[in-house]
mmCIF file of C-alpha atoms and ligand atoms in Angstrom:
data_model
loop_
_atom_site.group_PDB
_atom_site.id
_atom_site.type_symbol
_atom_site.label_atom_id
_atom_site.label_comp_id
_atom_site.label_asym_id
_atom_site.label_seq_id
_atom_site.Cartn_x
_atom_site.Cartn_y
_atom_site.Cartn_z
ATOM 1 C CA MET A 1 -9.975 -23.775 -5.773
ATOM 2 C CA LYS A 2 -9.038 -26.014 -8.428
ATOM 3 C CA LEU A 3 -9.961 -26.197 -12.166
ATOM 4 C CA ARG A 4 -12.204 -29.143 -13.120
ATOM 5 C CA GLY A 5 -12.205 -28.228 -16.776
ATOM 6 C CA VAL A 6 -12.234 -25.254 -19.237
ATOM 7 C CA GLU A 7 -14.229 -24.627 -22.277
ATOM 8 C CA LEU A 8 -12.895 -22.372 -25.025
ATOM 9 C CA ARG A 9 -15.666 -21.119 -27.153
ATOM 10 C CA ARG A 10 -15.592 -18.918 -30.245
ATOM 11 C CA ILE A 11 -18.473 -16.879 -31.262
ATOM 12 C CA SER A 12 -19.335 -14.629 -34.227
ATOM 13 C CA MET A 13 -21.447 -11.589 -33.488
ATOM 14 C CA PRO A 14 -22.422 -9.173 -36.344
ATOM 15 C CA LEU A 15 -22.138 -5.448 -35.267
ATOM 16 C CA VAL A 16 -25.295 -3.231 -35.827
ATOM 17 C CA ARG A 17 -23.113 -1.077 -37.998
ATOM 18 C CA PRO A 18 -19.643 -1.148 -39.076
ATOM 19 C CA PHE A 19 -17.189 0.374 -36.695
ATOM 20 C CA ARG A 20 -14.265 2.162 -38.268
ATOM 21 C CA THR A 21 -11.179 3.637 -36.559
ATOM 22 C CA SER A 22 -8.018 5.144 -37.611
ATOM 23 C CA PHE A 23 -6.430 1.389 -37.811
ATOM 24 C CA GLY A 24 -9.358 -0.341 -39.588
ATOM 25 C CA VAL A 25 -13.045 -1.312 -39.919
ATOM 26 C CA GLU A 26 -14.827 -4.169 -38.178
ATOM 27 C CA THR A 27 -18.282 -5.424 -39.121
ATOM 28 C CA THR A 28 -18.496 -8.740 -37.224
ATOM 29 C CA ARG A 29 -16.693 -9.645 -33.846
ATOM 30 C CA ASP A 30 -15.016 -12.807 -33.626
ATOM 31 C CA ILE A 31 -14.687 -13.443 -29.753
ATOM 32 C CA LEU A 32 -13.149 -15.876 -27.527
ATOM 33 C CA LEU A 33 -15.086 -16.995 -24.433
ATOM 34 C CA VAL A 34 -13.453 -18.756 -21.449
ATOM 35 C CA ARG A 35 -15.845 -20.922 -19.380
ATOM 36 C CA ALA A 36 -13.866 -22.212 -16.144
ATOM 37 C CA GLU A 37 -15.399 -24.957 -14.142
ATOM 38 C CA THR A 38 -14.001 -24.865 -10.627
ATOM 39 C CA THR A 39 -14.244 -27.131 -7.500
ATOM 40 C CA GLY A 40 -13.444 -26.054 -3.911
ATOM 41 C CA PRO A 41 -14.477 -26.501 -0.265
ATOM 42 C CA ASP A 42 -17.561 -24.573 -0.621
ATOM 43 C CA GLY A 43 -18.661 -26.181 -3.842
ATOM 44 C CA ASP A 44 -18.411 -26.416 -7.583
ATOM 45 C CA ALA A 45 -18.979 -23.343 -9.805
ATOM 46 C CA GLU A 46 -18.470 -22.161 -13.388
ATOM 47 C CA GLY A 47 -17.430 -18.615 -14.400
ATOM 48 C CA TRP A 48 -17.246 -16.879 -17.730
ATOM 49 C CA GLY A 49 -14.359 -14.636 -19.159
ATOM 50 C CA GLU A 50 -14.472 -12.698 -22.296
ATOM 51 C CA CYS A 51 -11.301 -12.069 -24.303
ATOM 52 C CA VAL A 52 -11.277 -8.577 -25.902
ATOM 53 C CA ALA A 53 -8.540 -9.340 -28.533
ATOM 54 C CA MET A 54 -9.642 -8.329 -31.965
ATOM 55 C CA ALA A 55 -9.362 -10.700 -35.007
ATOM 56 C CA GLU A 56 -6.201 -8.811 -36.288
ATOM 57 C CA PRO A 57 -3.299 -7.382 -34.249
ATOM 58 C CA ARG A 58 -4.036 -3.636 -35.038
ATOM 59 C CA TYR A 59 -5.091 -2.132 -31.867
ATOM 60 C CA SER A 60 -2.428 -4.068 -30.024
ATOM 61 C CA PRO A 61 -0.176 -7.044 -30.872
ATOM 62 C CA GLU A 62 -2.772 -9.560 -29.600
ATOM 63 C CA TYR A 63 -5.317 -11.246 -31.808
ATOM 64 C CA VAL A 64 -8.006 -13.647 -31.101
ATOM 65 C CA ASP A 65 -6.405 -16.885 -32.605
ATOM 66 C CA GLY A 66 -3.198 -16.018 -30.726
ATOM 67 C CA ALA A 67 -5.040 -15.543 -27.552
ATOM 68 C CA GLN A 68 -6.709 -18.840 -27.752
ATOM 69 C CA HIS A 69 -3.461 -20.627 -28.627
ATOM 70 C CA VAL A 70 -1.603 -19.046 -25.662
ATOM 71 C CA ILE A 71 -4.361 -19.843 -23.177
ATOM 72 C CA GLU A 72 -4.600 -23.535 -24.467
ATOM 73 C CA HIS A 73 -1.020 -24.158 -24.760
ATOM 74 C CA PHE A 74 0.648 -22.164 -22.042
ATOM 75 C CA PHE A 75 -1.751 -20.673 -19.444
ATOM 76 C CA LEU A 76 -4.090 -23.607 -18.760
ATOM 77 C CA PRO A 77 -1.368 -26.301 -18.431
ATOM 78 C CA LEU A 78 0.467 -24.029 -15.920
ATOM 79 C CA LEU A 79 -2.844 -23.433 -13.910
ATOM 80 C CA ARG A 80 -3.446 -27.258 -13.887
ATOM 81 C CA ALA A 81 0.060 -27.803 -12.673
ATOM 82 C CA THR A 82 -0.351 -25.139 -9.874
ATOM 83 C CA GLY A 83 -3.238 -27.269 -8.329
ATOM 84 C CA GLU A 84 -4.911 -25.028 -5.717
ATOM 85 C CA PHE A 85 -5.186 -21.416 -6.739
ATOM 86 C CA THR A 86 -7.350 -18.200 -6.174
ATOM 87 C CA ALA A 87 -8.438 -15.641 -8.789
ATOM 88 C CA ALA A 88 -6.175 -13.310 -7.197
ATOM 89 C CA GLY A 89 -3.310 -15.878 -7.926
ATOM 90 C CA VAL A 90 -3.978 -16.178 -11.460
ATOM 91 C CA ALA A 91 -2.162 -13.145 -12.799
ATOM 92 C CA PRO A 92 0.999 -13.771 -10.431
ATOM 93 C CA ALA A 93 1.115 -17.293 -11.731
ATOM 94 C CA LEU A 94 0.668 -16.297 -15.418
ATOM 95 C CA ALA A 95 3.377 -13.563 -14.991
ATOM 96 C CA VAL A 96 6.038 -16.090 -15.933
ATOM 97 C CA PHE A 97 4.865 -15.506 -19.540
ATOM 98 C CA GLU A 98 5.579 -12.333 -21.217
ATOM 99 C CA GLY A 99 2.763 -10.082 -22.654
ATOM 100 C CA HIS A 100 -0.652 -11.448 -23.711
ATOM 101 C CA PRO A 101 -2.632 -9.341 -21.252
ATOM 102 C CA MET A 102 -5.976 -9.743 -23.071
ATOM 103 C CA ALA A 103 -5.658 -13.558 -22.972
ATOM 104 C CA LYS A 104 -4.565 -13.490 -19.257
ATOM 105 C CA ALA A 105 -7.392 -11.158 -18.511
ATOM 106 C CA ALA A 106 -9.980 -13.538 -19.858
ATOM 107 C CA VAL A 107 -8.697 -16.407 -17.892
ATOM 108 C CA GLU A 108 -8.689 -14.355 -14.643
ATOM 109 C CA MET A 109 -12.157 -13.110 -15.418
ATOM 110 C CA ALA A 110 -13.515 -16.589 -15.728
ATOM 111 C CA VAL A 111 -11.886 -17.736 -12.573
ATOM 112 C CA LEU A 112 -12.918 -14.669 -10.636
ATOM 113 C CA ASP A 113 -16.674 -14.962 -11.703
ATOM 114 C CA ALA A 114 -16.607 -18.570 -10.564
ATOM 115 C CA GLU A 115 -14.962 -17.779 -7.239
ATOM 116 C CA LEU A 116 -17.427 -14.916 -6.593
ATOM 117 C CA ARG A 117 -20.368 -16.933 -7.437
ATOM 118 C CA VAL A 118 -19.399 -19.387 -4.829
ATOM 119 C CA ALA A 119 -18.907 -16.677 -2.403
ATOM 120 C CA GLY A 120 -22.236 -14.995 -3.225
ATOM 121 C CA VAL A 121 -20.387 -11.613 -3.935
ATOM 122 C CA SER A 122 -20.823 -9.259 -6.898
ATOM 123 C CA LEU A 123 -17.947 -8.203 -9.043
ATOM 124 C CA ALA A 124 -18.873 -4.621 -8.234
ATOM 125 C CA ASP A 125 -18.704 -5.278 -4.525
ATOM 126 C CA HIS A 126 -15.532 -7.197 -4.857
ATOM 127 C CA LEU A 127 -13.767 -4.612 -6.831
ATOM 128 C CA GLY A 128 -14.870 -1.775 -4.448
ATOM 129 C CA ALA A 129 -17.726 -0.248 -6.318
ATOM 130 C CA VAL A 130 -19.409 2.890 -4.787
ATOM 131 C CA LYS A 131 -22.083 3.432 -7.346
ATOM 132 C CA GLU A 132 -25.386 1.642 -8.423
ATOM 133 C CA ARG A 133 -25.655 3.218 -11.802
ATOM 134 C CA VAL A 134 -22.934 4.724 -14.064
ATOM 135 C CA PRO A 135 -23.190 7.575 -16.665
ATOM 136 C CA SER A 136 -22.834 6.272 -20.235
ATOM 137 C CA GLY A 137 -20.847 7.749 -23.260
ATOM 138 C CA VAL A 138 -20.615 6.350 -26.718
ATOM 139 C CA SER A 139 -17.783 5.933 -29.186
ATOM 140 C CA VAL A 140 -18.716 7.032 -32.708
ATOM 141 C CA GLY A 141 -16.714 5.479 -35.669
ATOM 142 C CA ILE A 142 -15.320 7.324 -38.658
ATOM 143 C CA THR A 143 -17.968 7.923 -41.190
ATOM 144 C CA ASP A 144 -17.844 8.420 -44.980
ATOM 145 C CA SER A 145 -19.311 11.962 -44.529
ATOM 146 C CA THR A 146 -19.736 14.843 -42.215
ATOM 147 C CA GLU A 147 -23.525 14.545 -42.766
ATOM 148 C CA THR A 148 -23.458 10.845 -41.781
ATOM 149 C CA LEU A 149 -21.471 11.712 -38.639
ATOM 150 C CA LEU A 150 -23.864 14.436 -37.511
ATOM 151 C CA ALA A 151 -26.932 12.089 -38.176
ATOM 152 C CA GLN A 152 -25.294 9.310 -35.901
ATOM 153 C CA VAL A 153 -24.329 11.752 -33.057
ATOM 154 C CA ALA A 154 -27.864 13.142 -33.188
ATOM 155 C CA GLY A 155 -29.216 9.523 -33.002
ATOM 156 C CA TYR A 156 -26.912 8.642 -29.876
ATOM 157 C CA LEU A 157 -27.900 11.875 -28.175
ATOM 158 C CA ASP A 158 -31.471 11.008 -28.613
ATOM 159 C CA ASP A 159 -30.804 7.636 -27.148
ATOM 160 C CA GLY A 160 -29.777 9.435 -24.000
ATOM 161 C CA TYR A 161 -25.946 9.169 -24.226
ATOM 162 C CA LEU A 162 -24.238 11.740 -21.957
ATOM 163 C CA ARG A 163 -20.941 12.074 -23.661
ATOM 164 C CA ILE A 164 -19.622 11.598 -27.295
ATOM 165 C CA LYS A 165 -16.444 10.336 -28.294
ATOM 166 C CA LEU A 166 -15.470 10.818 -31.979
ATOM 167 C CA LYS A 167 -12.998 8.564 -33.684
ATOM 168 C CA ILE A 168 -10.619 10.748 -35.766
ATOM 169 C CA GLU A 169 -7.854 10.279 -38.280
ATOM 170 C CA PRO A 170 -5.559 12.580 -40.296
ATOM 171 C CA GLY A 171 -7.313 14.188 -43.111
ATOM 172 C CA THR A 172 -10.936 14.771 -41.719
ATOM 173 C CA ASP A 173 -10.138 15.312 -37.971
ATOM 174 C CA VAL A 174 -10.436 19.124 -37.278
ATOM 175 C CA GLU A 175 -13.410 19.761 -39.821
ATOM 176 C CA ARG A 176 -15.498 16.931 -38.568
ATOM 177 C CA VAL A 177 -14.967 17.690 -34.850
ATOM 178 C CA ARG A 178 -15.848 21.430 -35.554
ATOM 179 C CA ALA A 179 -18.978 20.461 -37.346
ATOM 180 C CA VAL A 180 -20.240 18.270 -34.396
ATOM 181 C CA ARG A 181 -19.225 21.054 -31.895
ATOM 182 C CA GLN A 182 -21.128 23.759 -34.030
ATOM 183 C CA CYS A 183 -24.099 21.566 -34.594
ATOM 184 C CA PHE A 184 -24.754 20.351 -30.994
ATOM 185 C CA GLY A 185 -23.378 23.358 -29.036
ATOM 186 C CA ALA A 186 -20.967 24.197 -26.286
ATOM 187 C CA ASP A 187 -22.613 22.020 -23.564
ATOM 188 C CA LEU A 188 -21.985 18.905 -25.391
ATOM 189 C CA LEU A 189 -19.437 16.613 -23.523
ATOM 190 C CA LEU A 190 -17.243 15.767 -26.456
ATOM 191 C CA GLN A 191 -13.853 14.010 -26.780
ATOM 192 C CA VAL A 192 -11.763 12.405 -29.472
ATOM 193 C CA ASP A 193 -9.703 9.259 -29.965
ATOM 194 C CA ALA A 194 -6.918 8.977 -32.580
ATOM 195 C CA ASN A 195 -5.888 5.389 -31.839
ATOM 196 C CA ALA A 196 -2.168 6.548 -32.389
ATOM 197 C CA ALA A 197 -2.721 7.982 -35.837
ATOM 198 C CA TYR A 198 -0.370 10.949 -35.406
ATOM 199 C CA SER A 199 3.255 11.797 -34.731
ATOM 200 C CA VAL A 200 4.730 14.561 -32.590
ATOM 201 C CA ASP A 201 5.269 16.493 -35.763
ATOM 202 C CA ASP A 202 1.466 17.043 -35.895
ATOM 203 C CA ALA A 203 1.401 19.070 -32.808
ATOM 204 C CA ASP A 204 0.695 22.379 -34.832
ATOM 205 C CA HIS A 205 -2.072 20.713 -36.559
ATOM 206 C CA LEU A 206 -3.552 19.233 -33.382
ATOM 207 C CA ARG A 207 -3.532 22.606 -31.633
ATOM 208 C CA ALA A 208 -6.460 23.559 -33.894
ATOM 209 C CA LEU A 209 -8.667 21.189 -31.651
ATOM 210 C CA ASP A 210 -7.860 23.411 -28.573
ATOM 211 C CA GLU A 211 -10.489 25.956 -29.563
ATOM 212 C CA LEU A 212 -13.268 23.002 -29.714
ATOM 213 C CA ASP A 213 -13.377 22.556 -25.952
ATOM 214 C CA LEU A 214 -12.893 18.971 -25.972
ATOM 215 C CA LEU A 215 -12.907 16.897 -22.657
ATOM 216 C CA LEU A 216 -9.665 15.178 -23.859
ATOM 217 C CA ILE A 217 -7.651 13.816 -26.832
ATOM 218 C CA GLU A 218 -7.166 10.017 -26.496
ATOM 219 C CA GLN A 219 -3.882 8.289 -27.543
ATOM 220 C CA PRO A 220 -2.693 10.828 -30.405
ATOM 221 C CA LEU A 221 0.650 8.896 -30.593
ATOM 222 C CA PRO A 222 1.983 5.403 -30.856
ATOM 223 C CA PRO A 223 1.788 3.376 -27.599
ATOM 224 C CA ASP A 224 5.588 3.261 -26.876
ATOM 225 C CA ASP A 225 5.904 7.023 -27.406
ATOM 226 C CA VAL A 226 5.305 8.200 -23.771
ATOM 227 C CA ALA A 227 7.998 10.924 -24.258
ATOM 228 C CA GLY A 228 6.182 12.244 -27.328
ATOM 229 C CA HIS A 229 3.005 12.561 -25.442
ATOM 230 C CA ALA A 230 4.710 14.609 -22.838
ATOM 231 C CA VAL A 231 6.022 16.848 -25.494
ATOM 232 C CA LEU A 232 2.534 17.147 -27.121
ATOM 233 C CA ALA A 233 0.773 17.807 -23.593
ATOM 234 C CA ALA A 234 3.044 20.730 -23.050
ATOM 235 C CA GLN A 235 2.012 22.286 -26.503
ATOM 236 C CA LEU A 236 -1.891 21.466 -26.132
ATOM 237 C CA THR A 237 -4.330 22.832 -23.767
ATOM 238 C CA THR A 238 -6.603 19.952 -24.574
ATOM 239 C CA PRO A 239 -5.888 17.283 -22.041
ATOM 240 C CA ILE A 240 -4.179 14.175 -23.214
ATOM 241 C CA CYS A 241 -5.769 10.855 -22.174
ATOM 242 C CA LEU A 242 -3.800 7.713 -22.731
ATOM 243 C CA ASP A 243 -5.320 4.235 -23.805
ATOM 244 C CA GLU A 244 -2.917 1.973 -25.773
ATOM 245 C CA SER A 245 0.162 2.980 -23.845
ATOM 246 C CA ILE A 246 -1.278 2.176 -20.404
ATOM 247 C CA THR A 247 -0.419 -1.686 -19.938
ATOM 248 C CA SER A 248 -0.003 -1.728 -16.074
ATOM 249 C CA ALA A 249 -0.475 0.246 -12.980
ATOM 250 C CA ALA A 250 3.316 0.914 -12.947
ATOM 251 C CA ILE A 251 3.334 2.216 -16.446
ATOM 252 C CA ALA A 252 0.250 4.445 -15.752
ATOM 253 C CA GLY A 253 2.251 5.954 -12.685
ATOM 254 C CA ASP A 254 5.249 6.393 -14.930
ATOM 255 C CA ALA A 255 3.284 8.110 -17.738
ATOM 256 C CA ILE A 256 1.536 10.421 -15.250
ATOM 257 C CA ALA A 257 4.898 11.314 -13.547
ATOM 258 C CA ARG A 258 6.424 12.116 -16.835
ATOM 259 C CA GLY A 259 3.532 14.500 -17.695
ATOM 260 C CA ALA A 260 2.531 12.470 -20.776
ATOM 261 C CA CYS A 261 -1.302 12.397 -19.759
ATOM 262 C CA SER A 262 -3.704 14.069 -17.186
ATOM 263 C CA ILE A 263 -6.559 11.463 -17.741
ATOM 264 C CA VAL A 264 -6.445 7.668 -18.185
ATOM 265 C CA ASN A 265 -8.722 5.300 -19.924
ATOM 266 C CA ILE A 266 -8.851 1.892 -18.277
ATOM 267 C CA LYS A 267 -9.482 -1.248 -20.014
ATOM 268 C CA ALA A 268 -9.082 -4.458 -18.046
ATOM 269 C CA GLY A 269 -8.109 -6.474 -21.095
ATOM 270 C CA ARG A 270 -5.211 -4.139 -21.864
ATOM 271 C CA VAL A 271 -3.696 -4.143 -18.351
ATOM 272 C CA GLY A 272 -4.134 -8.056 -17.932
ATOM 273 C CA GLY A 273 -7.247 -8.188 -15.785
ATOM 274 C CA TYR A 274 -9.861 -6.484 -13.666
ATOM 275 C CA LEU A 275 -7.603 -6.767 -10.623
ATOM 276 C CA GLU A 276 -4.806 -4.871 -12.253
ATOM 277 C CA ALA A 277 -7.454 -2.482 -13.554
ATOM 278 C CA VAL A 278 -8.295 -1.570 -9.985
ATOM 279 C CA ARG A 279 -4.582 -1.060 -9.347
ATOM 280 C CA VAL A 280 -4.466 1.402 -12.364
ATOM 281 C CA HIS A 281 -7.437 3.150 -10.860
ATOM 282 C CA ASP A 282 -5.770 3.347 -7.386
ATOM 283 C CA THR A 283 -2.603 4.765 -8.924
ATOM 284 C CA CYS A 284 -4.454 7.440 -10.896
ATOM 285 C CA VAL A 285 -6.548 8.271 -7.719
ATOM 286 C CA ALA A 286 -3.372 8.906 -5.679
ATOM 287 C CA ALA A 287 -2.044 10.904 -8.409
ATOM 288 C CA ASP A 288 -5.326 12.991 -8.726
ATOM 289 C CA VAL A 289 -5.848 11.900 -12.266
ATOM 290 C CA PRO A 290 -9.503 11.124 -13.448
ATOM 291 C CA VAL A 291 -10.055 7.772 -15.084
ATOM 292 C CA TRP A 292 -12.794 6.457 -17.192
ATOM 293 C CA CYS A 293 -13.822 2.913 -18.423
ATOM 294 C CA GLY A 294 -12.923 2.055 -22.120
ATOM 295 C CA GLY A 295 -14.666 -0.468 -24.117
ATOM 296 C CA MET A 296 -13.569 -3.145 -26.606
ATOM 297 C CA LEU A 297 -17.145 -3.932 -28.230
ATOM 298 C CA GLU A 298 -17.732 -6.454 -25.539
ATOM 299 C CA THR A 299 -20.760 -8.860 -25.255
ATOM 300 C CA GLY A 300 -22.982 -8.457 -22.292
ATOM 301 C CA LEU A 301 -20.380 -10.560 -20.203
ATOM 302 C CA GLY A 302 -17.675 -7.868 -20.602
ATOM 303 C CA ARG A 303 -20.129 -5.000 -20.531
ATOM 304 C CA ALA A 304 -21.240 -6.387 -17.030
ATOM 305 C CA ALA A 305 -17.595 -6.527 -15.838
ATOM 306 C CA ASN A 306 -16.994 -2.933 -17.183
ATOM 307 C CA LEU A 307 -19.878 -1.518 -15.430
ATOM 308 C CA ALA A 308 -18.713 -2.955 -12.119
ATOM 309 C CA LEU A 309 -15.189 -1.395 -12.740
ATOM 310 C CA ALA A 310 -16.754 2.018 -13.859
ATOM 311 C CA ALA A 311 -18.694 1.996 -10.465
ATOM 312 C CA LEU A 312 -15.255 2.596 -8.640
ATOM 313 C CA PRO A 313 -14.917 6.124 -7.019
ATOM 314 C CA GLY A 314 -12.094 7.415 -9.453
ATOM 315 C CA PHE A 315 -14.147 6.827 -12.510
ATOM 316 C CA THR A 316 -15.399 10.613 -12.628
ATOM 317 C CA LEU A 317 -15.918 10.746 -16.465
ATOM 318 C CA PRO A 318 -18.558 8.961 -18.472
ATOM 319 C CA GLY A 319 -17.123 5.875 -20.054
ATOM 320 C CA ASP A 320 -17.425 3.925 -23.397
ATOM 321 C CA THR A 321 -19.676 1.619 -21.299
ATOM 322 C CA SER A 322 -22.594 1.897 -23.868
ATOM 323 C CA ALA A 323 -25.890 -0.095 -23.912
ATOM 324 C CA SER A 324 -25.960 -3.521 -25.539
ATOM 325 C CA ALA A 325 -28.091 -1.921 -28.498
ATOM 326 C CA ARG A 326 -25.229 0.367 -29.409
ATOM 327 C CA TYR A 327 -23.412 -2.765 -30.838
ATOM 328 C CA TRP A 328 -25.707 -5.700 -30.976
ATOM 329 C CA GLU A 329 -29.067 -6.448 -32.301
ATOM 330 C CA THR A 330 -29.143 -9.447 -29.893
ATOM 331 C CA ASP A 331 -26.738 -9.497 -27.063
ATOM 332 C CA LEU A 332 -25.276 -12.671 -25.669
ATOM 333 C CA THR A 333 -26.783 -11.798 -22.298
ATOM 334 C CA GLU A 334 -29.888 -10.026 -21.095
ATOM 335 C CA PRO A 335 -29.362 -6.713 -22.851
ATOM 336 C CA PHE A 336 -27.994 -3.713 -20.868
ATOM 337 C CA GLU A 337 -30.242 -0.775 -21.410
ATOM 338 C CA LEU A 338 -29.830 3.036 -20.982
ATOM 339 C CA GLY A 339 -31.954 4.589 -18.413
ATOM 340 C CA ALA A 340 -33.790 7.929 -19.153
ATOM 341 C CA ASP A 341 -31.023 9.655 -17.148
ATOM 342 C CA GLY A 342 -28.375 8.175 -19.623
ATOM 343 C CA HIS A 343 -27.026 5.801 -16.821
ATOM 344 C CA ILE A 344 -26.856 2.070 -16.985
ATOM 345 C CA ALA A 345 -27.341 -0.067 -13.711
ATOM 346 C CA VAL A 346 -24.434 -1.985 -12.347
ATOM 347 C CA PRO A 347 -25.229 -5.705 -11.982
ATOM 348 C CA THR A 348 -25.825 -6.852 -8.356
ATOM 349 C CA GLY A 349 -25.876 -10.674 -8.639
ATOM 350 C CA PRO A 350 -22.981 -12.853 -7.665
ATOM 351 C CA GLY A 351 -19.994 -12.805 -9.852
ATOM 352 C CA LEU A 352 -20.573 -11.022 -13.142
ATOM 353 C CA GLY A 353 -24.429 -11.123 -12.384
ATOM 354 C CA VAL A 354 -25.215 -12.282 -15.934
ATOM 355 C CA VAL A 355 -24.801 -15.406 -17.924
ATOM 356 C CA PRO A 356 -24.987 -16.116 -21.717
ATOM 357 C CA LEU A 357 -28.586 -16.836 -22.822
ATOM 358 C CA PRO A 358 -28.227 -20.525 -23.949
ATOM 359 C CA ASP A 359 -30.173 -20.053 -27.154
ATOM 360 C CA VAL A 360 -28.140 -17.034 -28.203
ATOM 361 C CA LEU A 361 -24.951 -18.713 -27.219
ATOM 362 C CA ALA A 362 -25.762 -21.783 -29.321
ATOM 363 C CA SER A 363 -26.612 -19.719 -32.332
ATOM 364 C CA VAL A 364 -23.485 -17.557 -32.329
ATOM 365 C CA THR A 365 -21.016 -20.333 -31.426
ATOM 366 C CA THR A 366 -18.488 -21.177 -34.235
ATOM 367 C CA SER A 367 -16.149 -23.613 -32.333
ATOM 368 C CA THR A 368 -15.863 -25.276 -28.907
ATOM 369 C CA THR A 369 -12.663 -26.677 -27.345
ATOM 370 C CA ARG A 370 -12.863 -28.672 -24.280
ATOM 371 C CA TRP A 371 -9.849 -28.883 -21.938
ATOM 372 C CA PHE A 372 -9.239 -31.595 -19.325
ATOM 373 C CA PRO A 373 -10.138 -33.800 -17.678
HETATM 374 C C1 NPQ B 1 -10.641 2.427 -28.107
HETATM 375 N N1 NPQ B 1 -12.788 1.222 -28.549
HETATM 376 O O1 NPQ B 1 -11.081 2.983 -27.211
HETATM 377 C C2 NPQ B 1 -11.407 1.237 -28.716
HETATM 378 C C3 NPQ B 1 -10.774 0.774 -29.907
HETATM 379 C C4 NPQ B 1 -11.489 -0.408 -30.710
HETATM 380 C C5 NPQ B 1 -15.142 1.680 -28.022
HETATM 381 O O2 NPQ B 1 -13.688 3.157 -29.262
HETATM 382 C C6 NPQ B 1 -13.410 -4.474 -32.770
HETATM 383 C C7 NPQ B 1 -12.968 -4.872 -31.374
HETATM 384 C C8 NPQ B 1 -13.220 -3.148 -33.060
HETATM 385 C C9 NPQ B 1 -12.517 -3.938 -30.591
HETATM 386 C C10 NPQ B 1 -12.334 -1.027 -32.702
HETATM 387 C C11 NPQ B 1 -13.840 2.047 -28.615
HETATM 388 C C12 NPQ B 1 -12.604 -2.139 -32.360
HETATM 389 C C13 NPQ B 1 -12.258 -2.645 -30.954
HETATM 390 C C14 NPQ B 1 -11.822 -0.006 -31.969
HETATM 391 C C15 NPQ B 1 -11.668 -1.715 -30.173
HETATM 392 O O3 NPQ B 1 -9.606 2.645 -28.723
HETATM 393 MG MG1 MG B 2 -8.911 4.405 -27.477
#
């Protein structure tokens, strides 16, 4: 196929409640959408991509203005010069540029959506999904008090979420997690995410989490500290799961081989796209390492794609693939809802299987940049 044109659209979406992590608080998502208009022997199409980069470079070095800039000034000119290409060819073509996985992932997602719409194939089928519904977990932000945390967890369990993930930071960590465990009992599927807030010197402190029977502790140490995670893993009985550290299938294989993690969180944006995310999955499955699908507070577009990914066979733990209402009063697409069994249906239509609702899209758009012709 060839690109006919591209629209880069920025939208502003208020969260239903502020989301606080060890690295900061977010109340409104400023999101970059990519709409790719393609043409090929089987017809014209358009596809949507969502860039998961945050407004500020805190979770990773990427940020939304930077992502838009690198797409406009480097990625799209290169793809235009390439002429004919396929969705599978996007990542190899863009590999001449270092880094910027979230920006690359957004472009690949848009092109892949267009390609699959022409082919009449769902993203789930294309990626190798084996499930029609996936179990849903929820990520709970850091709160001002233990009481507020317990009330929020109770609300999410009431909604039907099957697994709770608590964001943690030094100072309140063990006490808050213990309170949740005591309040909701031994059967609650519970895990924590530190977003790199600790150092390997905190091993003795983090060992207090071992008696709380957690599914995993996610990314306790900085992204580059694979060696530190291996040291920590040897000192804790709680399994270590890596998020920020895992930037490719090769790095996932390396982290596993070094004993740095026994579970992997997969986010397509962090690894440069859904096609690389499948390769991360395959690497983990080959090493007998369970995976689950992370989340980046996506709109219904990214949510649809995450559900497709989470339906692959190696995703044996509930993901952060929450319902639209966890984050949005009004989602950009038809909302994803949690079934009575705590599962969400994987979209079945061609491509992502969803599109932005025109009225919602118009009302949240803050800028639109058209790219050639
Ligand atoms: C994580 N997500 O697993 C991330 C981090 C995260 C669902 O816990 C705005 C946009 C705020 C993306 C805060 C979840 C965010 C964000 C946290 C991602 O580490
Ligand atoms: Mg995380």
